[in-house]
PDB file of C-alpha atoms in Angstrom:
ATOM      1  CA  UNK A 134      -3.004 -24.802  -6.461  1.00 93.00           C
ATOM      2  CA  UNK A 135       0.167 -22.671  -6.256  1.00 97.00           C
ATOM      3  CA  UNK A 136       0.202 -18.788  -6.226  1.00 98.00           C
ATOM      4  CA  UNK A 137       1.507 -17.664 -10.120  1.00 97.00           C
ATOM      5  CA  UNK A 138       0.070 -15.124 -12.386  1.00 97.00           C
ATOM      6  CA  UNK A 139      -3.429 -14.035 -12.815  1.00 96.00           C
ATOM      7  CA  UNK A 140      -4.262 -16.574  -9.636  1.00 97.00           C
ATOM      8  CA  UNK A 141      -6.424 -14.878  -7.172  1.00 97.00           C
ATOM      9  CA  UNK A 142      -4.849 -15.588  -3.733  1.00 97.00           C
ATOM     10  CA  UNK A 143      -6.242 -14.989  -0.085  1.00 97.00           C
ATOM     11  CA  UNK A 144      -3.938 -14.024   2.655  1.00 98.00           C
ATOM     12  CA  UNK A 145      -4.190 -12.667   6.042  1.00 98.00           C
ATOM     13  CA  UNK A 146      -1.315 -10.897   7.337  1.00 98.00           C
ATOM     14  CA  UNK A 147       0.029  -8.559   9.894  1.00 98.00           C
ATOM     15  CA  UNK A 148       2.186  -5.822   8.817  1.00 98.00           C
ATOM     16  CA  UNK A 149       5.088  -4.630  11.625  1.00 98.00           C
ATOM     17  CA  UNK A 150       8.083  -1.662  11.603  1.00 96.00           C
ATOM     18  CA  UNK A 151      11.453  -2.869  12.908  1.00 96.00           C
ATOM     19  CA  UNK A 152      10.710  -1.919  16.621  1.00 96.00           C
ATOM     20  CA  UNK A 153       7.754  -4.993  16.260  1.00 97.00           C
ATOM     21  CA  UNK A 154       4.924  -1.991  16.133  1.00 97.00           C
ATOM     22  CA  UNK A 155       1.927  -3.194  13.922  1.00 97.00           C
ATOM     23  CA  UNK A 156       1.256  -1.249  10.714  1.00 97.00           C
ATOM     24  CA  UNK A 157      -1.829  -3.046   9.919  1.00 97.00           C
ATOM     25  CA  UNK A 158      -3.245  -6.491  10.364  1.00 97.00           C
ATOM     26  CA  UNK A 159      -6.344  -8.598   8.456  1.00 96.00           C
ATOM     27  CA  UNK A 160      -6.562 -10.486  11.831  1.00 93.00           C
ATOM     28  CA  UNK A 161     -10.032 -10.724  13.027  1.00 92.00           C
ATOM     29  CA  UNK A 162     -11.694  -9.778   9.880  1.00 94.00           C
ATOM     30  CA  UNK A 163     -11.320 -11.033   6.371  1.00 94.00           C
ATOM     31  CA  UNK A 164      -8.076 -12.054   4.557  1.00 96.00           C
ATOM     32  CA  UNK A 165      -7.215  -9.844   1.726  1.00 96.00           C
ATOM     33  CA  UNK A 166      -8.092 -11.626  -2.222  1.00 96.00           C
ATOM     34  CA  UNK A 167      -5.721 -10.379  -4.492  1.00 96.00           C
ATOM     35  CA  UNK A 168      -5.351 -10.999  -8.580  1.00 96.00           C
ATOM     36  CA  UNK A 169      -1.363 -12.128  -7.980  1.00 97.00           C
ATOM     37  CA  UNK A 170       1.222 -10.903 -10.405  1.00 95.00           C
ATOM     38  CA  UNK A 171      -0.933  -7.837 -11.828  1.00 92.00           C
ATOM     39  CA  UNK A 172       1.011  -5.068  -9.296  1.00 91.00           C
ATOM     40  CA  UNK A 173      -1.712  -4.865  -6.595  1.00 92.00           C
ATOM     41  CA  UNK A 174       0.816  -5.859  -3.770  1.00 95.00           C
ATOM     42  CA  UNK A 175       4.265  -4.413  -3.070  1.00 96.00           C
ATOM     43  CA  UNK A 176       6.990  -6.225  -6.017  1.00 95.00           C
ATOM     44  CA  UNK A 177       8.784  -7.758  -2.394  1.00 97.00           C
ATOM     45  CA  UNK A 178       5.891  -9.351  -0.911  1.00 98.00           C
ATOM     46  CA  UNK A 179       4.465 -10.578  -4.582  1.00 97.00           C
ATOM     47  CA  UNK A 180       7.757 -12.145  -4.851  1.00 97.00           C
ATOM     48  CA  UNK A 181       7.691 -13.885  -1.839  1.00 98.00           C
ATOM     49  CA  UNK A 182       4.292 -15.044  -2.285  1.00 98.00           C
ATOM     50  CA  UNK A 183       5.044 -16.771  -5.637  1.00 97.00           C
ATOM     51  CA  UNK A 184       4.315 -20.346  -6.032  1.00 97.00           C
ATOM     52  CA  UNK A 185       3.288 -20.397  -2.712  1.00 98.00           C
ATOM     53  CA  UNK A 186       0.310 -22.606  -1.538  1.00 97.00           C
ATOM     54  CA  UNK A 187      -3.125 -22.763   0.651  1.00 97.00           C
ATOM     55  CA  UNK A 188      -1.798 -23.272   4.880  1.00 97.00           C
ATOM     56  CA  UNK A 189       1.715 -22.109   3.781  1.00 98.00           C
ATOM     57  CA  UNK A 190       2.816 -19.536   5.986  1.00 98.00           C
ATOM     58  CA  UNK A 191       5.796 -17.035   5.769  1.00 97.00           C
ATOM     59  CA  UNK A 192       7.778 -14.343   7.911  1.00 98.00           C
ATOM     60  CA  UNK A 193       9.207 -11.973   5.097  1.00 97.00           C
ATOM     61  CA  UNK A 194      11.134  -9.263   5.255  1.00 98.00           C
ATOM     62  CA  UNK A 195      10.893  -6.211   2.737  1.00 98.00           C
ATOM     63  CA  UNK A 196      13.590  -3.759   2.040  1.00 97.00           C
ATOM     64  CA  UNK A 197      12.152   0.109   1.069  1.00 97.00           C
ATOM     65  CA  UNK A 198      13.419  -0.583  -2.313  1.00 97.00           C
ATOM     66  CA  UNK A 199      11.132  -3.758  -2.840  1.00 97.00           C
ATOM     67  CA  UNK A 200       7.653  -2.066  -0.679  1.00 97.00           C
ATOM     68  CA  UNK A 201       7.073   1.706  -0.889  1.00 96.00           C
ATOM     69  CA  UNK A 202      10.708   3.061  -1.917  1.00 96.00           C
ATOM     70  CA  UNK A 203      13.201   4.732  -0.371  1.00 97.00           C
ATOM     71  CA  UNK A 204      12.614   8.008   1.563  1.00 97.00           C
ATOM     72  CA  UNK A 205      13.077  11.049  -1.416  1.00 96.00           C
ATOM     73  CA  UNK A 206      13.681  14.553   0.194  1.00 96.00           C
ATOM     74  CA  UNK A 207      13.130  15.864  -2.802  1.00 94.00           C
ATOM     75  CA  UNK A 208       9.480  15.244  -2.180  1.00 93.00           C
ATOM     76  CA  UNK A 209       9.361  17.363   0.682  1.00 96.00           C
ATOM     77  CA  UNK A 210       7.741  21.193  -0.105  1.00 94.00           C
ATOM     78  CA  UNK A 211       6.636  24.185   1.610  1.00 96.00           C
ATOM     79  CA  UNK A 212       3.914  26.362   0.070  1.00 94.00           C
ATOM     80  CA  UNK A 213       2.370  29.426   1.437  1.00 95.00           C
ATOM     81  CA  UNK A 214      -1.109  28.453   2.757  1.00 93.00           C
ATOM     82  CA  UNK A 215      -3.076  30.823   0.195  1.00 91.00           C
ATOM     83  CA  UNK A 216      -1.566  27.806  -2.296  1.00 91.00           C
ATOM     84  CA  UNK A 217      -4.451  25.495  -0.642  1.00 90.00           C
ATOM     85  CA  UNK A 218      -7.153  27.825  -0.402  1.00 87.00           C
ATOM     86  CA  UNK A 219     -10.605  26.420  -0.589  1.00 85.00           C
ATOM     87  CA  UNK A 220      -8.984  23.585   1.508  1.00 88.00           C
ATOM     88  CA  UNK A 221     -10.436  23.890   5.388  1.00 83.00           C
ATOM     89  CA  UNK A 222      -9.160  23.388   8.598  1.00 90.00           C
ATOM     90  CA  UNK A 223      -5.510  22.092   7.607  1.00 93.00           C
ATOM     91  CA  UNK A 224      -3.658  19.846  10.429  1.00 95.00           C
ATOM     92  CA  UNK A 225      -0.774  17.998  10.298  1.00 96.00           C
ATOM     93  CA  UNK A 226      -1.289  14.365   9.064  1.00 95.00           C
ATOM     94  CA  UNK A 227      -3.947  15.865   6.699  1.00 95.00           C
ATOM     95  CA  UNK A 228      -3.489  14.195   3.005  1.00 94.00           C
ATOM     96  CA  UNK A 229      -4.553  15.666   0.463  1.00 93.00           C
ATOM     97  CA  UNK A 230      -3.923  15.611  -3.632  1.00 91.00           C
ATOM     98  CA  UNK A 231      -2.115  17.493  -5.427  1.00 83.00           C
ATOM     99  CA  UNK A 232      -1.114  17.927  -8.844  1.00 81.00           C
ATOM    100  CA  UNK A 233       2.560  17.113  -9.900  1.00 78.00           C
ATOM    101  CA  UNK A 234       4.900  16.493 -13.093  1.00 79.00           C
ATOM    102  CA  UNK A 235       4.227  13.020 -12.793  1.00 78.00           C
ATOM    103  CA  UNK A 236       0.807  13.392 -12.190  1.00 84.00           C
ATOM    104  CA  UNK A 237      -1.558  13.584  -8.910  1.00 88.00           C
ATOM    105  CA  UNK A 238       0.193  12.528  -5.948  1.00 87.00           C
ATOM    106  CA  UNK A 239      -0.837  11.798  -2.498  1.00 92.00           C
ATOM    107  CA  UNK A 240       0.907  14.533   0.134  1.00 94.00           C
ATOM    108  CA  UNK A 241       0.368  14.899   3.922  1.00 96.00           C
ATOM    109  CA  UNK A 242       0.635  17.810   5.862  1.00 96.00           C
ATOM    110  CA  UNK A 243       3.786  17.687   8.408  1.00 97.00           C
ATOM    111  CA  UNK A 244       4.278  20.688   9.696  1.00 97.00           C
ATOM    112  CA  UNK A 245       2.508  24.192   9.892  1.00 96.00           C
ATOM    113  CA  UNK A 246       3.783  27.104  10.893  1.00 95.00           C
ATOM    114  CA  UNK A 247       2.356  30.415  10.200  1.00 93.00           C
ATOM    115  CA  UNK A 248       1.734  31.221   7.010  1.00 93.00           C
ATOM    116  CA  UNK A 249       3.429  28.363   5.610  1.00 96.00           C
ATOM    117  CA  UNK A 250       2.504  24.609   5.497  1.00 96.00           C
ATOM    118  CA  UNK A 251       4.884  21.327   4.627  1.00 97.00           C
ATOM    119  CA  UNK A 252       3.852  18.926   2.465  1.00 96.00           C
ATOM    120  CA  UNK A 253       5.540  15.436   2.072  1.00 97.00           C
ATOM    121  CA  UNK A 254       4.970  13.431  -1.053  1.00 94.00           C
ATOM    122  CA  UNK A 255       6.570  10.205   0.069  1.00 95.00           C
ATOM    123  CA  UNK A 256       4.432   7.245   0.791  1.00 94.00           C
ATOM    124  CA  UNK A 257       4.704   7.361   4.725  1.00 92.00           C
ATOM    125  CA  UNK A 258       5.733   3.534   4.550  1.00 96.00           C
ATOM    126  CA  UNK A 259       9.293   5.002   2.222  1.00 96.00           C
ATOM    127  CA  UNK A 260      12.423   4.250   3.241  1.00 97.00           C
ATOM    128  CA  UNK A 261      11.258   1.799   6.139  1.00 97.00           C
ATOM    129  CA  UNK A 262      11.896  -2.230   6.610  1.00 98.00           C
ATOM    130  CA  UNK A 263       8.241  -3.971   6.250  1.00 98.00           C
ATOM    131  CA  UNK A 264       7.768  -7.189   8.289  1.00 98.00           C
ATOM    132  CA  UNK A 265       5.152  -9.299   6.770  1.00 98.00           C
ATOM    133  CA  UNK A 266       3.848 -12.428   8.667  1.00 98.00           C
ATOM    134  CA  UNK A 267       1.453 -13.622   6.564  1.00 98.00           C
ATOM    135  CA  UNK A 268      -1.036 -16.822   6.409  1.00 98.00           C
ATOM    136  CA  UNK A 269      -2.414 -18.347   2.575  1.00 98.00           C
ATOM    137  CA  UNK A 270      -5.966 -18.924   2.988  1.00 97.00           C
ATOM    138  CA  UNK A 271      -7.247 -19.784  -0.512  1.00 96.00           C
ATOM    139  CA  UNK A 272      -5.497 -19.606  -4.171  1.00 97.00           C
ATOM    140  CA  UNK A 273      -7.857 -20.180  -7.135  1.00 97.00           C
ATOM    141  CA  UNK A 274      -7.704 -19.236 -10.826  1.00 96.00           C
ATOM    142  CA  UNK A 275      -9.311 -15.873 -11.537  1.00 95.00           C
ATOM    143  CA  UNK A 276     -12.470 -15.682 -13.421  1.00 94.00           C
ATOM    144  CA  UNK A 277     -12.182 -13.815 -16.718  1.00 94.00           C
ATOM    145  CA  UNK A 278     -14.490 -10.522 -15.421  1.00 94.00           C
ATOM    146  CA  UNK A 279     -12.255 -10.393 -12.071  1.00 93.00           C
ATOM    147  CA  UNK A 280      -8.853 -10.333 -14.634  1.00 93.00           C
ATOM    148  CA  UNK A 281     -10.828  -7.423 -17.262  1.00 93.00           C
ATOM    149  CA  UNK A 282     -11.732  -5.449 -14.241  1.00 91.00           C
ATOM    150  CA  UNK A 283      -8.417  -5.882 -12.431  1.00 89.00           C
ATOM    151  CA  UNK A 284      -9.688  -6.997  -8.873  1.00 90.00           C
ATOM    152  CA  UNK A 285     -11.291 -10.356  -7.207  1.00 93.00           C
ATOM    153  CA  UNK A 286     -14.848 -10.411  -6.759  1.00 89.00           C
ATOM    154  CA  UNK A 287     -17.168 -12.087  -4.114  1.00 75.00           C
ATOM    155  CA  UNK A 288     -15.791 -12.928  -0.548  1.00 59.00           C
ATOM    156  CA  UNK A 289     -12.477 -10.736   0.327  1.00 56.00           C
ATOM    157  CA  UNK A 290     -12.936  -8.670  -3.164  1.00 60.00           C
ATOM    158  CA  UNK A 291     -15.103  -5.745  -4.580  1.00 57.00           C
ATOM    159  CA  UNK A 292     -18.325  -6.296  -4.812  1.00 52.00           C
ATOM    160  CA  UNK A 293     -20.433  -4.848  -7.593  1.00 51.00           C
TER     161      UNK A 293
END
């Protein structure tokens, strides 16, 4: 069976920066199950993976503007720490939520410095290459309760 819409697909993969750095891996634990062509991968590596098959394996690269988007400085605030009050012991790297015009966002804490802290809404993958190496373990149709609730169940999925 080939990878196409609504198939549930099982990959393991190992995610790398341009400098060969790994980003995250499914090596030595189980491969990731995914409902394919329903937006629960990056559009570049969904393309990729399309009509692929079980023992296929790929080396893929993927641009910012097909993975996590480009870098937006626009995203990048400063607020006066009384803005997060009730929030404890901020650090840099800290993410936290916060409500926007286009709804809540993930932001991390960059920088602190006195009374005011820097928050950066970009997905800290933006604006960088992704190198995918990845492995096709097992394709199979979805079943019609994985496709209503939107992810695979059983082995590599959610389980209820």
């Amino acid at each position: 069976m080939q990878i196409t819409k609504d198939a549930v697909a099982l990959i393991h993969y190992t995610l790398t920066d341009d400098a060969g750095a790994t980003i995250d891996s499914s090596a030595g634990g189980e491969p990731l199950a995914y409902i394919h062509g329903n937006g629960n991968l990056i559009p570049g590596l969904e393309r990729e993976l399309e009509g692929k098959g079980e023992g296929d394996k790929l080396d893929v690269k993927i641009t910012p503007a097909d993975g996590y988007g480009e870098f937006d400085k626009a995203l990048i605030q400063q607020v006066p720490r009384r803005a997060l009050k009730g929030v404890g012991n901020l650090h840099v790297g800290m993410q936290l939520h916060a409500q926007s015009e286009h709804g809540v966002r993930a932001v991390t804490i960059t920088h602190l410095q006195g009374d005011m802290v820097t928050l950066d809404g970009n997905h800290p993958l933006a604006g960088k290459n992704l190198n995918f190496k990845v492995e096709i373990v097992g394709v199979r149709a979805a079943t019609e309760e994985e496709l209503a609730h939107g992810h695979v169940h059983g082995p590599g999925g959610h389980h209820h």
